[in-house]
Short mmCIF file of C-alpha atoms in Angstrom, two decimals:
data_model
loop_
_atom_site.label_atom_id
_atom_site.label_comp_id
_atom_site.label_asym_id
_atom_site.label_seq_id
_atom_site.Cartn_x
_atom_site.Cartn_y
_atom_site.Cartn_z
CA MET A 138 -6.88 40.41 23.21
CA THR A 139 -6.63 38.14 25.93
CA LEU A 140 -3.93 35.24 26.43
CA PRO A 141 -6.65 32.55 25.95
CA LEU A 142 -7.89 34.14 22.85
CA LYS A 143 -4.62 34.21 21.19
CA LYS A 144 -3.92 30.80 21.92
CA PHE A 145 -7.11 29.45 20.18
CA PHE A 146 -6.23 31.36 17.05
CA SER A 147 -2.81 30.65 16.98
CA ALA A 148 -4.17 26.75 17.40
CA LEU A 149 -6.83 27.51 14.58
CA ALA A 150 -4.30 29.38 12.16
CA MET A 151 -2.33 25.73 12.94
CA MET A 152 -5.18 23.70 11.88
CA PRO A 153 -4.76 23.38 7.79
CA ALA A 154 -0.85 22.76 8.42
CA PHE A 155 -1.77 19.60 10.60
CA ALA A 156 -4.63 18.37 8.08
CA VAL A 157 -2.06 18.43 5.34
CA CYS A 158 0.00 15.93 7.23
CA LEU A 159 -2.89 13.44 7.56
CA PRO A 160 -3.27 10.67 4.79
CA ALA A 161 -6.52 10.38 2.68
CA GLN A 162 -9.34 8.23 3.61
CA ALA A 163 -9.53 4.75 1.80
CA ALA A 164 -12.54 4.80 -0.32
CA LEU A 165 -12.64 1.28 -0.76
CA ASP A 166 -14.64 -0.22 2.18
CA ILE A 167 -14.11 -3.74 3.32
CA GLY A 168 -16.45 -6.15 1.13
CA GLU A 169 -16.16 -3.73 -2.16
CA PRO A 170 -14.84 -5.28 -5.15
CA ALA A 171 -11.29 -4.22 -5.70
CA PRO A 172 -10.59 -2.39 -9.18
CA LYS A 173 -8.76 -5.44 -11.39
CA PHE A 174 -5.70 -3.92 -12.99
CA SER A 175 -3.05 -4.75 -15.30
CA ALA A 176 0.28 -2.87 -15.17
CA PRO A 177 3.65 -2.81 -16.33
CA ALA A 178 5.83 -4.43 -13.38
CA ALA A 179 9.11 -5.65 -12.48
CA LEU A 180 10.29 -8.42 -10.62
CA ASP A 181 14.13 -8.73 -9.77
CA GLY A 182 14.78 -6.39 -12.33
CA LYS A 183 12.90 -8.03 -15.01
CA PRO A 184 9.85 -6.07 -16.91
CA PHE A 185 6.52 -7.96 -17.27
CA THR A 186 2.87 -7.27 -17.23
CA TYR A 187 1.35 -7.92 -13.75
CA SER A 188 -2.62 -8.51 -13.91
CA LEU A 189 -4.54 -8.72 -10.44
CA ALA A 190 -6.93 -10.84 -11.91
CA SER A 191 -4.49 -13.46 -12.59
CA GLU A 192 -2.85 -13.38 -9.24
CA LEU A 193 -6.56 -13.51 -7.47
CA ALA A 194 -7.04 -17.03 -9.62
CA LYS A 195 -4.15 -18.33 -7.28
CA GLY A 196 -5.28 -16.82 -4.05
CA PRO A 197 -5.25 -13.37 -2.00
CA VAL A 198 -3.20 -10.63 -3.03
CA VAL A 199 -1.67 -7.78 -0.77
CA VAL A 200 -1.92 -4.54 -2.97
CA TYR A 201 0.57 -2.32 -1.14
CA PHE A 202 0.79 1.60 -2.38
CA PHE A 203 4.21 3.39 -1.57
CA PRO A 204 5.01 7.24 -2.47
CA ALA A 205 8.45 6.70 -4.14
CA ALA A 206 10.87 4.34 -4.50
CA TYR A 207 14.34 4.82 -2.71
CA SER A 208 12.77 7.25 -0.29
CA THR A 209 13.63 5.89 3.40
CA ALA A 210 10.24 4.93 4.68
CA CYS A 211 9.58 3.14 1.29
CA SER A 212 12.93 1.33 1.22
CA ILE A 213 11.98 0.11 4.89
CA GLU A 214 8.64 -0.99 4.05
CA ALA A 215 9.97 -2.93 0.81
CA HIS A 216 12.95 -4.58 2.79
CA ALA A 217 10.08 -5.62 5.24
CA PHE A 218 7.66 -7.24 2.91
CA ALA A 219 10.62 -8.94 1.23
CA GLU A 220 11.92 -10.32 4.35
CA ALA A 221 8.03 -11.75 5.32
CA ILE A 222 7.24 -13.05 1.72
CA ASP A 223 7.82 -16.62 2.80
CA GLU A 224 5.37 -16.19 5.31
CA PHE A 225 2.98 -14.72 2.88
CA LYS A 226 3.44 -17.52 0.45
CA ALA A 227 3.05 -19.87 3.04
CA LEU A 228 -0.37 -18.52 3.41
CA GLY A 229 -0.87 -18.93 -0.28
CA THR A 230 -0.78 -14.81 -0.41
CA SER A 231 1.08 -12.79 -3.23
CA VAL A 232 1.97 -9.09 -2.69
CA ILE A 233 2.52 -6.63 -5.50
CA GLY A 234 3.94 -2.92 -4.58
CA VAL A 235 2.49 -0.31 -6.46
CA SER A 236 3.78 3.44 -6.97
CA THR A 237 3.58 6.04 -9.44
CA ASP A 238 7.35 5.65 -10.27
CA ASP A 239 8.39 4.92 -13.97
CA LEU A 240 9.21 1.21 -14.41
CA GLU A 241 12.82 1.85 -15.12
CA THR A 242 13.08 3.08 -11.76
CA LEU A 243 10.85 0.17 -10.33
CA SER A 244 13.34 -2.51 -12.12
CA LYS A 245 16.26 -1.32 -9.99
CA PHE A 246 14.29 -0.83 -6.73
CA SER A 247 12.74 -4.61 -7.51
CA SER A 248 15.84 -6.29 -7.64
CA GLN A 249 17.63 -3.93 -4.85
CA THR A 250 15.12 -3.10 -2.36
CA CYS A 251 12.71 -5.49 -2.70
CA GLN A 252 15.62 -8.12 -3.12
CA GLY A 253 13.88 -9.64 -6.19
CA LYS A 254 11.09 -11.61 -3.64
CA PHE A 255 8.08 -9.71 -5.07
CA PRO A 256 7.07 -7.53 -7.93
CA VAL A 257 6.43 -3.72 -8.16
CA ALA A 258 4.24 -2.03 -10.63
CA SER A 259 4.39 1.37 -12.25
CA ASP A 260 1.23 3.21 -12.31
CA ALA A 261 2.74 6.17 -14.08
CA THR A 262 -0.82 7.41 -15.16
CA LYS A 263 -2.08 7.23 -11.74
CA SER A 264 -5.57 4.97 -12.63
CA ILE A 265 -4.39 2.32 -10.40
CA SER A 266 -4.07 4.65 -7.62
CA LYS A 267 -7.28 6.81 -8.51
CA GLY A 268 -9.34 3.39 -8.22
CA PHE A 269 -8.05 2.27 -4.98
CA ASP A 270 -8.27 5.97 -3.71
CA ALA A 271 -4.44 5.79 -2.97
CA LEU A 272 -3.33 9.32 -3.95
CA MET A 273 -1.97 11.74 -1.49
CA GLN A 274 -4.34 14.63 -1.16
CA THR A 275 -1.49 17.28 -0.64
CA ARG A 276 0.88 15.53 -3.37
CA PRO A 277 -1.61 13.74 -6.03
CA ASP A 278 1.50 12.98 -8.09
CA TYR A 279 2.33 10.27 -5.28
CA ALA A 280 0.23 7.41 -3.90
CA THR A 281 0.09 7.14 -0.35
CA ARG A 282 0.80 4.48 2.05
CA VAL A 283 -1.93 2.13 2.08
CA SER A 284 -2.24 -1.44 1.89
CA TYR A 285 -4.91 -3.81 0.77
CA VAL A 286 -5.72 -7.57 1.29
CA ILE A 287 -7.61 -8.70 -1.50
CA ALA A 288 -9.83 -11.83 -1.21
CA PRO A 289 -9.69 -14.74 -4.17
CA ASP A 290 -13.14 -13.31 -4.91
CA GLY A 291 -11.69 -9.99 -5.67
CA LYS A 292 -13.17 -8.19 -2.89
CA VAL A 293 -11.49 -6.17 -0.25
CA ALA A 294 -10.73 -7.94 2.76
CA PHE A 295 -8.66 -5.44 4.91
CA ILE A 296 -7.23 -2.05 4.82
CA TYR A 297 -4.63 -0.47 6.72
CA GLN A 298 -3.58 3.16 5.98
CA SER A 299 -0.55 4.80 7.66
CA LEU A 300 2.26 7.08 6.68
CA ASN A 301 4.47 5.19 9.03
CA PRO A 302 5.91 2.12 7.05
CA GLU A 303 6.72 0.01 10.50
CA LYS A 304 3.26 -1.83 10.76
CA HIS A 305 2.15 -2.36 7.32
CA VAL A 306 3.37 -5.99 7.08
CA GLU A 307 2.49 -6.93 10.38
CA LYS A 308 -1.12 -5.70 9.65
CA MET A 309 -1.42 -7.52 6.36
CA LEU A 310 0.02 -10.73 7.55
CA SER A 311 -2.68 -10.75 10.25
CA ALA A 312 -5.41 -10.23 8.06
CA VAL A 313 -4.29 -12.70 5.71
CA LYS A 314 -4.05 -15.02 8.72
CA ASP A 315 -7.89 -14.16 9.58
CA LEU A 316 -8.95 -14.58 6.13
CA SER A 317 -7.38 -18.04 5.76
CA ALA A 318 -8.89 -19.07 9.34
CA ASN A 319 -12.15 -17.84 8.35
CA ARG A 320 -12.04 -19.44 4.79
CA ASP A 321 -10.99 -22.83 6.57
CA LYS A 322 -14.25 -22.64 9.12
CA LYS A 323 -16.36 -22.35 6.10
CA GLN A 324 -15.08 -25.46 4.14
#
């Protein structure tokens, strides 16, 4: 076998490994209605029932999915959302984190890592994650890292998906600012 042909077959053999690293594509398109959900959640360690419909009645909502509480990347992302929560509130926007972790784990996570600044919901049944197409393809017991901005009319206004937690807050803030600016233009 010639050297270029060996390289070709070697690269071909590696393709499935690279595909495993890629996140799933979000099924919800901009403009589509977001699945309404109620779920067990915690804010600053206190359990309650979260309702997306109730929050949308107050303004836009950032729904962000994350794989696992206390993992390094998820802790980085939660901390970043906590640090930016006043900016979201100033724009009339609330934030909810969603993972497939149990409520007990998320109660602790909400007070420690989220600093009691926004709630996190338990999707132990994975029904919310399935509705938002937010389950990892390769590890379907875990949500992937995807963030949505849901407009007050219940429709998806923006989607950002990346396993890297660094840009989610920045992208969501920018999208909420754009949503607010467009809403102001229409009035």
